[in-house]
Structures are given as C-alpha cells and as structure tokens.
Short mmCIF file of C-alpha atoms and ligand atoms in Angstrom, two decimals:
data_model
loop_
_atom_site.label_atom_id
_atom_site.label_comp_id
_atom_site.label_asym_id
_atom_site.label_seq_id
_atom_site.Cartn_x
_atom_site.Cartn_y
_atom_site.Cartn_z
CA UNK A 174 86.47 -58.01 29.67
CA UNK A 175 82.93 -58.37 28.09
CA UNK A 176 82.08 -60.43 31.44
CA UNK A 177 83.57 -57.79 33.58
CA UNK A 178 81.55 -55.48 32.04
CA UNK A 179 78.19 -57.07 32.67
CA UNK A 180 79.52 -57.82 36.42
CA UNK A 181 80.27 -54.19 36.65
CA UNK A 182 76.85 -53.07 35.46
CA UNK A 183 75.38 -55.32 37.92
CA UNK A 184 77.43 -53.98 41.14
CA UNK A 185 76.87 -50.50 40.13
CA UNK A 186 73.29 -51.10 39.50
CA UNK A 187 72.87 -52.38 43.28
CA UNK A 188 74.99 -49.34 44.56
CA UNK A 189 72.91 -46.89 42.83
CA UNK A 190 69.76 -48.21 44.12
CA UNK A 191 71.35 -48.69 47.59
CA UNK A 192 72.52 -45.43 47.96
CA UNK A 193 68.92 -44.19 47.18
CA UNK A 194 67.14 -46.68 49.63
CA UNK A 195 69.62 -46.19 52.38
CA UNK A 196 71.49 -43.41 51.99
CA UNK A 197 74.95 -43.90 53.89
CA UNK A 198 75.39 -47.23 55.11
CA UNK A 199 76.13 -48.39 58.90
CA UNK A 200 79.69 -48.91 59.12
CA UNK A 201 81.33 -51.85 60.21
CA UNK A 202 83.18 -51.25 63.24
CA UNK A 203 87.14 -51.23 62.71
CA UNK A 204 87.58 -53.92 65.48
CA UNK A 205 85.17 -56.41 63.62
CA UNK A 206 86.18 -55.83 59.72
CA UNK A 207 88.44 -59.02 59.47
CA UNK A 208 85.62 -60.76 60.93
CA UNK A 209 82.81 -59.56 59.21
CA UNK A 210 84.28 -59.38 55.58
CA UNK A 211 86.85 -62.23 53.71
CA UNK A 212 89.43 -59.76 52.56
CA UNK A 213 92.43 -61.97 52.95
CA UNK A 214 94.07 -62.95 50.16
CA UNK A 215 94.84 -66.60 49.71
CA UNK A 216 96.33 -69.06 47.25
CA UNK A 217 93.52 -70.50 45.65
CA UNK A 218 91.16 -68.11 43.68
CA UNK A 219 87.50 -67.96 43.93
CA UNK A 220 84.74 -69.23 41.66
CA UNK A 221 83.19 -66.66 39.63
CA UNK A 222 80.00 -67.16 41.75
CA UNK A 223 81.84 -66.55 45.10
CA UNK A 224 83.97 -63.70 43.52
CA UNK A 225 80.69 -61.64 42.61
CA UNK A 226 79.20 -62.20 46.06
CA UNK A 227 82.04 -61.07 47.88
CA UNK A 228 82.80 -57.98 45.79
CA UNK A 229 79.35 -57.17 45.77
CA UNK A 230 79.42 -57.52 49.42
CA UNK A 231 82.30 -55.34 49.89
CA UNK A 232 81.19 -52.50 47.56
CA UNK A 233 77.93 -52.37 49.08
CA UNK A 234 79.47 -52.35 53.11
CA UNK A 235 81.92 -49.15 51.98
CA UNK A 236 80.83 -46.11 52.91
CA UNK A 237 78.88 -44.21 49.97
CA UNK A 238 80.35 -40.68 49.59
CA UNK A 239 77.86 -40.19 46.62
CA UNK A 240 74.76 -40.20 48.56
CA UNK A 241 72.91 -37.27 49.39
CA UNK A 242 73.66 -37.58 53.12
CA UNK A 243 77.26 -37.26 52.71
CA UNK A 244 78.54 -34.10 54.26
CA UNK A 245 81.45 -35.35 55.87
CA UNK A 246 84.48 -34.23 53.47
CA UNK A 247 85.18 -31.66 51.22
CA UNK A 248 83.69 -33.32 48.42
CA UNK A 249 80.76 -35.44 48.02
CA UNK A 250 77.87 -36.85 45.43
CA UNK A 251 78.39 -37.85 41.78
CA UNK A 252 78.83 -35.73 38.78
CA UNK A 253 77.66 -38.35 36.30
CA UNK A 254 79.41 -36.81 33.04
CA UNK A 255 82.81 -36.59 35.00
CA UNK A 256 82.24 -40.28 36.46
CA UNK A 257 81.77 -41.22 32.86
CA UNK A 258 84.85 -39.58 31.64
CA UNK A 259 86.80 -41.30 34.48
CA UNK A 260 85.45 -44.69 33.73
CA UNK A 261 86.61 -44.42 30.10
CA UNK A 262 90.03 -42.97 31.17
CA UNK A 263 90.66 -46.43 33.21
CA UNK A 264 89.59 -48.35 30.21
CA UNK A 265 92.09 -46.35 28.11
CA UNK A 266 95.11 -46.98 30.77
CA UNK A 267 97.26 -44.08 28.97
CA UNK A 268 99.99 -42.67 31.01
CA UNK A 269 100.42 -38.90 30.72
CA UNK A 270 103.81 -38.30 30.25
CA UNK A 271 104.29 -38.62 26.53
CA UNK A 272 102.28 -37.75 23.44
CA UNK A 273 103.58 -41.19 22.17
CA UNK A 274 101.38 -43.02 24.62
CA UNK A 275 98.51 -40.54 25.55
CA UNK A 276 98.12 -38.78 22.41
CA UNK A 277 94.56 -36.37 22.25
CA UNK A 278 94.58 -37.12 25.87
CA UNK A 279 97.69 -34.59 26.41
CA UNK A 280 95.60 -31.82 24.77
CA UNK A 281 92.50 -33.46 26.87
CA UNK A 282 94.92 -32.07 29.60
CA UNK A 283 95.97 -28.86 28.24
CA UNK A 284 92.91 -27.68 27.15
CA UNK A 285 91.96 -27.80 31.14
CA UNK A 286 95.35 -25.73 31.74
CA UNK A 287 94.64 -23.39 29.35
CA UNK A 288 91.22 -22.26 30.08
CA UNK A 289 92.01 -21.81 33.56
CA UNK A 290 95.06 -19.75 32.85
CA UNK A 291 92.81 -17.76 30.64
CA UNK A 292 89.99 -17.54 33.25
CA UNK A 293 92.48 -16.12 35.84
CA UNK A 294 94.28 -13.67 33.55
CA UNK A 295 97.57 -15.15 33.51
CA UNK A 296 100.05 -13.87 30.60
CA UNK A 297 101.24 -16.20 27.86
CA UNK A 298 104.08 -17.41 29.98
CA UNK A 299 101.97 -19.29 32.02
CA UNK A 300 101.48 -23.30 32.21
CA UNK A 301 100.31 -25.69 34.71
CA UNK A 302 100.09 -29.53 35.24
CA UNK A 303 97.88 -32.02 36.80
CA UNK A 304 99.06 -33.22 40.44
CA UNK A 305 97.82 -36.29 42.28
CA UNK A 306 95.82 -33.89 44.82
CA UNK A 307 96.20 -30.48 46.48
CA UNK A 308 98.60 -31.57 49.31
CA UNK A 309 100.60 -32.74 45.93
CA UNK A 310 99.63 -29.38 44.05
CA UNK A 311 100.95 -27.07 46.98
CA UNK A 312 104.32 -29.00 46.92
CA UNK A 313 105.04 -28.06 43.46
CA UNK A 314 104.15 -24.62 44.18
CA UNK A 315 106.62 -24.67 47.04
CA UNK A 316 109.11 -26.36 44.91
CA UNK A 317 109.23 -23.62 42.27
CA UNK A 318 109.33 -20.96 44.86
CA UNK A 319 112.60 -22.52 46.64
CA UNK A 320 114.41 -22.98 43.17
CA UNK A 321 113.40 -19.39 42.38
CA UNK A 322 114.71 -18.33 45.52
CA UNK A 323 118.26 -20.52 45.05
CA UNK A 324 118.36 -22.16 41.56
CA UNK A 325 121.21 -24.47 43.08
CA UNK A 326 119.19 -25.67 45.58
CA UNK A 327 118.00 -28.23 42.74
CA UNK A 328 121.74 -29.73 42.80
CA UNK A 329 123.37 -28.76 45.79
CA UNK A 330 120.09 -28.95 48.58
CA UNK A 331 118.85 -26.03 50.80
CA UNK A 332 121.90 -24.12 51.86
CA UNK A 333 119.82 -21.29 53.07
CA UNK A 334 117.83 -20.81 56.07
CA UNK A 335 114.63 -20.47 53.91
CA UNK A 336 111.19 -19.49 55.76
CA UNK A 337 107.35 -19.81 54.27
CA UNK A 338 104.61 -18.27 55.57
CA UNK A 339 101.03 -19.32 55.73
CA UNK A 340 97.91 -18.54 57.86
CA UNK A 341 97.29 -20.60 61.03
CA UNK A 342 94.05 -21.64 59.56
CA UNK A 343 95.49 -23.41 56.18
CA UNK A 344 95.95 -26.70 55.17
CA UNK A 345 98.28 -28.94 56.89
CA UNK A 346 99.93 -30.02 53.97
CA UNK A 347 101.91 -26.87 53.77
CA UNK A 348 103.72 -27.59 57.00
CA UNK A 349 104.15 -31.49 55.41
CA UNK A 350 105.60 -29.93 52.60
CA UNK A 351 108.03 -27.87 54.19
CA UNK A 352 109.20 -31.13 55.70
CA UNK A 353 109.71 -33.04 52.10
CA UNK A 354 111.43 -30.38 50.96
CA UNK A 355 113.84 -30.08 53.47
CA UNK A 356 113.00 -26.65 54.78
CA UNK A 357 111.57 -28.08 58.13
CA UNK A 358 108.58 -27.74 59.68
CA UNK A 359 110.18 -25.30 62.12
CA UNK A 360 110.43 -23.08 59.30
CA UNK A 361 106.57 -22.75 58.39
CA UNK A 362 105.14 -19.68 60.52
CA UNK A 363 101.67 -19.91 61.02
CA UNK A 364 100.48 -16.43 60.73
CA UNK A 365 97.28 -15.23 62.81
CA UNK A 366 94.03 -15.04 61.18
CA UNK A 367 91.51 -12.32 62.11
CA UNK A 368 88.16 -12.82 63.79
CA UNK A 369 86.45 -14.84 60.73
CA UNK A 370 89.30 -16.75 59.81
CA UNK A 371 91.36 -14.75 56.93
CA UNK A 372 95.19 -13.96 57.16
CA UNK A 373 96.03 -10.90 59.22
CA UNK A 374 98.54 -9.20 56.48
CA UNK A 375 99.84 -7.02 59.11
CA UNK A 376 100.84 -9.79 61.09
CA UNK A 377 102.41 -11.42 58.00
CA UNK A 378 104.13 -8.39 57.10
CA UNK A 379 105.75 -8.04 60.74
CA UNK A 380 106.68 -11.73 60.86
CA UNK A 381 108.63 -11.28 57.41
CA UNK A 382 110.26 -8.17 58.70
CA UNK A 383 111.47 -10.04 61.90
CA UNK A 384 112.68 -13.20 60.17
CA UNK A 385 114.73 -11.04 57.91
CA UNK A 386 115.98 -9.11 60.85
CA UNK A 387 117.27 -12.43 62.19
CA UNK A 388 119.33 -13.09 59.16
CA UNK A 389 116.68 -15.76 57.67
CA UNK A 390 115.72 -15.89 54.17
CA UNK A 391 111.70 -15.63 53.34
CA UNK A 392 110.71 -17.39 49.89
CA UNK A 393 106.94 -18.34 49.98
CA UNK A 394 103.60 -17.19 50.92
CA UNK A 395 100.90 -19.27 50.94
CA UNK A 396 97.22 -17.51 50.85
CA UNK A 397 93.77 -19.47 50.91
CA UNK A 398 91.16 -19.46 48.83
CA UNK A 399 88.62 -21.49 50.95
CA UNK A 400 90.59 -22.65 54.40
CA UNK A 401 89.79 -26.21 55.25
CA UNK A 402 87.62 -25.57 58.37
CA UNK A 403 85.97 -22.13 57.77
CA UNK A 404 85.87 -21.92 54.05
CA UNK A 405 87.11 -18.34 54.25
CA UNK A 406 89.37 -16.53 51.56
CA UNK A 407 92.43 -14.77 52.20
CA UNK A 408 92.86 -11.74 51.02
CA UNK A 409 94.88 -11.71 47.86
CA UNK A 410 95.88 -8.25 46.92
CA UNK A 411 97.35 -7.29 50.55
CA UNK A 412 99.35 -10.53 49.94
CA UNK A 413 100.56 -9.86 46.82
CA UNK A 414 101.79 -6.33 47.83
CA UNK A 415 103.91 -7.79 50.47
CA UNK A 416 104.99 -10.73 48.35
CA UNK A 417 106.21 -8.11 45.81
CA UNK A 418 107.75 -5.79 48.28
CA UNK A 419 110.04 -8.57 49.66
CA UNK A 420 110.20 -10.48 46.28
CA UNK A 421 108.65 -13.94 47.55
CA UNK A 422 106.54 -16.27 45.38
CA UNK A 423 102.97 -16.12 46.36
CA UNK A 424 100.77 -19.36 45.74
CA UNK A 425 97.01 -19.23 46.06
CA UNK A 426 95.89 -22.95 47.43
CA UNK A 427 92.22 -22.65 45.92
CA UNK A 428 92.10 -26.66 46.93
CA UNK A 429 88.77 -26.41 48.48
CA UNK A 430 87.18 -23.27 46.85
CA UNK A 431 89.44 -22.13 43.81
CA UNK A 432 86.50 -23.13 41.58
CA UNK A 433 84.92 -19.77 42.48
CA UNK A 434 86.85 -18.79 39.44
CA UNK A 435 84.05 -20.27 37.21
CA UNK A 436 81.60 -17.73 38.54
CA UNK A 437 80.74 -14.15 37.88
CA UNK A 438 79.21 -13.86 40.89
CA UNK A 439 81.93 -15.39 43.30
CA UNK A 440 85.38 -14.76 41.95
CA UNK A 441 85.64 -11.68 43.49
CA UNK A 442 86.35 -13.80 46.42
CA UNK A 443 89.91 -14.24 44.59
CA UNK A 444 90.46 -10.59 43.13
CA UNK A 445 93.77 -10.14 42.73
CA UNK A 446 94.39 -13.90 41.86
CA UNK A 447 96.41 -12.83 38.73
CA UNK A 448 98.86 -11.38 40.84
CA UNK A 449 99.68 -14.82 42.51
CA UNK A 450 102.74 -16.97 41.04
CA UNK A 451 100.73 -20.08 41.31
CA UNK A 452 97.37 -21.20 42.19
CA UNK A 453 95.56 -24.72 42.28
CA UNK A 454 91.89 -25.84 42.53
CA UNK A 455 90.88 -29.14 42.88
CA UNK A 456 88.21 -30.44 40.53
CA UNK A 457 87.49 -33.18 42.80
CA UNK A 458 85.94 -30.88 45.32
CA UNK A 459 83.26 -28.20 44.10
CA UNK A 460 83.26 -29.62 40.33
CA UNK A 461 82.45 -32.88 41.98
CA UNK A 462 84.89 -35.02 39.85
CA UNK A 463 86.07 -38.36 40.96
CA UNK A 464 88.96 -38.18 43.51
CA UNK A 465 91.41 -37.02 42.67
CA UNK A 466 91.47 -34.17 40.11
CA UNK A 467 93.97 -31.36 41.03
CA UNK A 468 94.86 -28.48 38.69
CA UNK A 469 98.04 -26.07 39.42
CA UNK A 470 98.75 -23.35 37.03
CA UNK A 471 101.53 -20.81 37.51
CA UNK A 472 102.86 -17.48 35.85
CA UNK A 473 106.12 -18.99 35.38
CA UNK A 474 106.22 -21.68 32.67
CA UNK A 475 110.06 -21.64 32.99
CA UNK A 476 110.23 -22.44 36.79
CA UNK A 477 107.52 -25.65 36.19
CA UNK A 478 110.02 -26.73 34.01
CA UNK A 479 113.01 -25.93 36.05
CA UNK A 480 111.89 -27.67 38.82
CA UNK A 481 110.19 -30.88 37.39
CA UNK A 482 111.70 -31.63 34.07
CA UNK A 483 114.43 -34.77 33.78
CA UNK A 484 116.29 -35.97 30.43
CA UNK A 485 115.28 -39.25 30.02
CA UNK A 486 116.24 -40.94 26.72
CA UNK A 487 114.22 -44.19 27.37
CA UNK A 488 110.98 -42.09 27.67
CA UNK A 489 110.94 -39.12 25.66
CA UNK A 490 111.56 -40.45 22.13
CA UNK A 491 109.26 -38.27 20.03
CA UNK A 492 107.75 -34.93 19.90
CA UNK A 493 108.27 -31.60 21.53
CA UNK A 494 108.47 -30.79 25.32
CA UNK A 495 105.25 -29.07 24.90
CA UNK A 496 103.29 -32.32 24.18
CA UNK A 497 105.28 -34.37 26.53
CA UNK A 498 103.51 -33.63 29.86
CA UNK A 499 105.89 -35.74 31.86
CA UNK A 500 108.68 -33.15 31.63
CA UNK A 501 106.28 -30.69 33.88
CA UNK A 502 105.04 -33.16 36.39
CA UNK A 503 105.99 -34.47 39.45
CA UNK A 504 105.39 -37.99 38.50
CA UNK A 505 106.59 -40.15 35.96
CA UNK A 506 103.85 -42.81 35.29
CA UNK A 507 100.59 -40.43 35.85
CA UNK A 508 97.02 -41.35 35.33
CA UNK A 509 94.80 -39.64 32.98
CA UNK A 510 92.95 -37.29 35.54
CA UNK A 511 91.92 -34.90 33.09
CA UNK A 512 89.23 -36.52 31.17
CA UNK A 513 87.02 -36.76 33.77
CA UNK A 514 86.91 -32.83 34.39
CA UNK A 515 87.35 -32.27 30.67
CA UNK A 516 84.21 -34.69 29.82
CA UNK A 517 82.16 -32.54 32.46
CA UNK A 518 83.28 -29.38 31.27
CA UNK A 519 82.58 -30.16 27.54
CA UNK A 520 79.14 -31.52 28.40
CA UNK A 521 78.00 -28.65 30.61
CA UNK A 522 80.24 -25.84 29.17
CA UNK A 523 81.85 -22.88 31.81
CA UNK A 524 78.23 -21.90 32.20
CA UNK A 525 77.50 -25.28 33.69
CA UNK A 526 80.48 -25.06 35.99
CA UNK A 527 79.37 -21.61 37.54
CA UNK A 528 75.97 -23.26 37.96
CA UNK A 529 77.24 -25.60 40.30
CA UNK A 530 79.47 -22.99 42.07
CA UNK A 531 76.43 -20.52 42.57
CA UNK A 532 74.42 -23.41 43.71
CA UNK A 533 76.65 -24.61 46.10
CA UNK A 534 76.56 -21.09 47.87
CA UNK A 535 73.11 -20.96 47.12
CA UNK A 536 72.95 -24.05 49.72
CA UNK A 537 75.02 -22.78 52.45
CA UNK A 538 72.90 -19.75 52.53
CA UNK A 539 69.74 -21.94 52.87
CA UNK A 540 71.54 -23.83 55.83
CA UNK A 541 72.62 -20.65 57.24
CA UNK A 542 68.90 -19.18 56.91
CA UNK A 543 67.75 -22.59 58.45
CA UNK A 544 69.93 -21.88 61.53
CA UNK A 545 69.05 -18.50 61.99
CA UNK A 546 65.34 -19.06 62.08
CA UNK A 547 65.48 -21.83 64.62
CA UNK A 548 66.22 -22.12 68.07
CA UNK A 549 68.81 -24.25 69.41
CA UNK A 550 71.39 -23.40 67.05
CA UNK A 551 74.56 -21.80 67.40
CA UNK A 552 76.25 -20.37 64.14
CA UNK A 553 80.07 -19.88 63.69
CA UNK A 554 80.23 -19.32 60.03
CA UNK A 555 79.63 -16.38 57.96
CA UNK A 556 78.28 -16.12 54.27
CA UNK A 557 79.64 -16.36 51.64
CA UNK A 558 80.91 -19.68 52.41
CA UNK A 559 80.17 -23.14 51.57
CA UNK A 560 81.15 -24.59 55.14
CA UNK A 561 78.42 -24.25 57.64
CA UNK A 562 79.42 -24.32 61.05
CA UNK A 563 76.97 -24.83 64.12
CA UNK A 564 76.22 -26.57 67.21
CA UNK A 565 72.93 -27.88 68.24
CA UNK A 566 71.29 -27.89 71.81
CA UNK A 567 74.74 -27.56 73.16
CA UNK A 568 75.27 -31.63 72.11
CA UNK A 569 79.33 -31.70 71.70
CA UNK A 570 79.91 -31.67 67.74
CA UNK A 571 82.18 -34.84 68.13
CA UNK A 572 79.61 -36.67 69.97
CA UNK A 573 76.81 -35.58 67.80
CA UNK A 574 78.83 -36.46 64.73
CA UNK A 575 79.77 -39.72 65.66
CA UNK A 576 76.33 -40.95 66.94
CA UNK A 577 75.11 -40.05 63.52
CA UNK A 578 77.53 -41.85 61.91
CA UNK A 579 77.83 -44.94 63.91
CA UNK A 580 73.54 -45.29 63.49
CA UNK A 581 74.14 -44.94 59.60
CA UNK A 582 72.05 -41.76 59.46
CA UNK A 583 74.46 -39.28 58.31
CA UNK A 584 77.87 -38.41 57.44
CA UNK A 585 79.05 -35.19 58.47
CA UNK A 586 82.31 -33.94 60.29
CA UNK A 587 83.34 -31.53 62.93
CA UNK A 588 85.81 -28.76 63.16
CA UNK A 589 87.44 -26.01 65.43
CA UNK A 590 88.48 -22.66 65.45
CA UNK A 591 89.14 -20.03 68.09
CA UNK A 592 88.73 -22.60 71.05
CA UNK A 593 85.38 -23.78 69.98
CA UNK A 594 84.44 -26.98 68.23
CA UNK A 595 81.24 -27.38 65.66
CA UNK A 596 79.49 -29.42 63.42
CA UNK A 597 80.80 -28.63 59.79
CA UNK A 598 78.22 -28.74 57.21
CA UNK A 599 79.86 -28.70 54.20
CA UNK A 600 77.33 -28.06 51.06
CA UNK A 601 79.31 -29.32 48.20
CA UNK A 602 77.63 -32.53 47.38
CA UNK A 603 77.22 -32.36 43.75
CA UNK A 604 73.51 -34.11 43.63
CA UNK A 605 72.00 -32.04 46.46
CA UNK A 606 69.36 -29.49 46.08
CA UNK A 607 67.56 -27.45 48.82
CA UNK A 608 65.77 -30.16 50.00
CA UNK A 609 68.57 -32.29 51.22
CA UNK A 610 70.00 -29.72 53.02
CA UNK A 611 66.55 -29.31 54.68
CA UNK A 612 66.49 -32.97 55.12
CA UNK A 613 69.86 -32.92 56.86
CA UNK A 614 68.48 -30.83 59.63
CA UNK A 615 64.89 -32.78 59.89
CA UNK A 616 67.18 -36.22 60.03
CA UNK A 617 69.62 -34.83 62.84
CA UNK A 618 66.93 -33.14 64.61
CA UNK A 619 64.72 -36.44 64.72
CA UNK A 620 67.41 -38.26 65.63
CA UNK A 621 68.78 -36.24 68.65
CA UNK A 622 65.16 -35.99 69.62
CA UNK A 623 65.02 -39.64 70.00
CA UNK A 624 68.40 -40.12 71.52
CA UNK A 625 68.53 -36.95 73.70
CA UNK A 626 69.16 -38.15 76.60
CA UNK A 627 71.96 -40.67 75.87
CA UNK A 628 73.92 -37.51 73.89
CA UNK A 629 73.19 -35.71 77.11
CA UNK A 630 74.80 -38.41 79.24
CA UNK A 631 77.75 -38.49 76.87
CA UNK A 632 78.10 -34.95 77.50
CA UNK A 633 78.16 -34.77 80.93
CA UNK A 634 81.18 -37.74 81.18
C1 PLP B 937 91.86 -30.40 50.56
C2 PLP B 937 92.87 -29.35 50.81
C3 PLP B 937 93.65 -29.53 50.10
C4 PLP B 937 94.50 -30.77 50.12
O1 PLP B 937 94.13 -31.40 48.75
P1 PLP B 937 93.92 -32.93 48.56
O2 PLP B 937 93.63 -33.27 47.04
O3 PLP B 937 93.54 -33.55 49.73
O4 PLP B 937 95.40 -33.48 48.82
C5 PLP B 937 94.86 -28.50 50.58
N1 PLP B 937 94.70 -27.31 50.81
C6 PLP B 937 92.88 -27.24 51.14
C7 PLP B 937 92.61 -25.96 51.66
C8 PLP B 937 91.86 -27.96 51.04
O5 PLP B 937 90.89 -27.97 51.31
#
C-alpha cells in the first residue's frame, strides 16, 4: 500500500496545483469521451508507468468541484479536515452495521446524531441515522410516516389510499420516494408557494380537508429548509399546527440549508423545528464534507427501529441494539460517512460550523449587493438565502451558463421559478471568501463582453 500512497500523493499534489492554476477544467465533450481517454477495460493490465500516467490524466480531466470557480451545485470547495476524515474512513473500511466491526466509529456516528438532536431540542426519545444522501433521508422519513399511519403496511403492503404533501418548490425526491413506497406519485400534492417560494399553509390546509372529504388518508407533510432553487425556508410552525390537527407526520427536509441549526444568527429560519417528527441535513452541502453525509433525526426512536430493523443472526452477534447501527439503517453494509463530519466538527467545534454557515450568508449578501449596485442585472431572490438568482444583460441563463462551462471559465447552473429562468449562484463553496464572489462577477462580465455577439446571436435563434 505504501507505493499507492506515494502515488496518491503525487496525483493529489498535481490536482491541487491545477485547481489553483486553472480553476475549472475545460470539459471533454461527451461525444468525444471514449476517443479522448483510454477508459475501456481490457484483459491485460497496464505497466506501473502507464497506470500512473492514465490515472493522472483521468483525474486531471475530471470536473473540479473543489475550485473556487465551482458554483454549479449545492456543494463545492474542500474542507480539508473533513477530507482527511474521509480518507481515513477509506483506509479503515469499516461497515457501520455492528459494533463488532465498527467499534469506536459507532460512537463517532452516535456523537453527531446526539449533538444534532440536542441542538434542535428533541426529547430523549429521539434517535437518527446517516443515509446515503438527502433523497434517502427523505425516504426514511416517508417510510416512518407510512408505518406510523398503518403499522400493518410493513407486512401486508399499502392498503390505504395515503396522501403526502409537499410544496411545489420542494426536491424531486419526495415524488420519487412516494413511487418507491407504493404510495404513488399521483398521491403527492404539490402545494402552491407564495411569491417568495415558501409553502402556503392555507393552501395546504384546504388540500388536506378536500382529500379527507374524498375518503383519502393524508399521512405526511414535507416542509423544506432551503428549497433547491431559491433556498427559502417553509414556515415550520404553521405546518406543525396543521400536522398536529390532522395527526400527520411532519418532516423537514433540510438537505440544503438545515445546517442553519449550527448558527445562532440563522437558526430562527427553522424556528419550530423541535415540533417536526423528523429532520435531515446534508453535511456535504453547507458543511463542505465530501459526498455524501446526510443525517436524519427523528423524535421517535421507536419508529426508526420499527421501520428499519430486521433480525439477522448471521450479523448481530454481539453487543446491544443501541450499538448495532444496522438495526436503524436503510442499508446492510454501509460506509462510514460519519468520520469526515466528526473530524471537522471536533477540529473546529460547533462555533467553527457556525462560522461556516454565517460566512455563506454573508457571501450571499455580498453577491446581492453587487447585483443591486450594478446595472444590467435583474435579481430574482431575496436575502437571507444562499442561492442568489439573477440574469445579466438579458442573456438567457441557459446560454450563458453553458458557454461559461464549455469554455472552462466557471461552473454555475440555472434554475426556474414562477416562469422565470435565471442563473443560480450558490455561495456554499467551502473555500470561498468575498474576493472569489467578486471574481465570479468579474469573470462572467469579461466573458460576456468578449463573446457578447455570439451570446446575442444564440439569444435570437
Ligand atoms: C440536495 C437536496 C436533496 C437531495 O439530497 P441528495 O444528497 O442529493 O440526495 C433533497 N432535498 C433538498 C432540499 C436538497 O437541496
């Protein structure tokens, strides 16, 4: 292994210097991929030299999410202490299902869950697990809600016409999960939002009443803490009132911005969260850990266990259920996604996590102020949100984002809300400071002034 670690070091050093020098890499067009890189597998292995060359080439031509010019998704940059934790998790290669094979790593995971539970003020009946992403955390939430509404469903399948509620601006995993669970996409109600993108509680209430009148069985409300496009927060207290009145499970999907729970200044955005039945946050988004690290917690340890546990004598041979995390997990074998977040959290403390959250909102403010101070921009989003949505010089957002990507200038995406499509600048990139946000605008403006004719021609087509 020593030889591979040396090689790792050489390749990683190259990558770090290229990230600095070049930023994002100029993409290989998908149609040219197979002719550009020798990716096909063959009967014979490569020599050590060829292997190193090829591996380096593949790594260096891969999109660079860790550079300061990556704004394309709801993650970006690199948090070195978290990356270190993940590298060690790979070296250790435990599986999180039992204490016997994961040992102290079980405690590492439990410590994270315990602290999040305490930060949101859940009672001692709370518990949680780490899933392979926000989509899967949302699946666990919907599963617990279904099994609570109909405990027999686990054995007999769905017998009731269950209905789930989520806002029209929520993540697509809600509809997908309803399909997975046999509830059906058509039984997910997309509740309208107000003009700012927050779920409208009155519309929610009306829809529940009309579904009940039609003989259907509402069971689940999903609220979002940080909607995927605009990054806004559904109002939790009104949703909790409705959930309470109708005895529905309330889940808060904080995959994107649930990490506001670490910030004194911004946790008001999720006030009422302690009333939700379950809540998830993706540490691989605001906390900048390597993908994936999605934590789901629930007030009801019982429902987590009821929905996810299975007896398996071949697996659970020692220690109590509390230390055998497989009993409350969606998976059997499960990689250690806890160590990276724990390493970061231990190194910087909750105060360090808070500073990360606060900085992202401050950077969004920098971007919004820049947009307000410069003509040729139209702003579509409001503070506080770390998604800054705008258009520049009436260039269609898709044209602009695609051209910036194809020329290897910047990676940034576009989104739509209320019939408008716009550039979505996400100030989540873990390494960025104010300067990198200003550089983003400078790079984009210079690019547009150089290519304005071409971009306008595309506009007219
Ligand atoms: C990103 C996101 C998800 C999905 O999380 P994955 O880890 O990508 O599966 C779910 N909900 C919201 C609001 C998100 O932003």
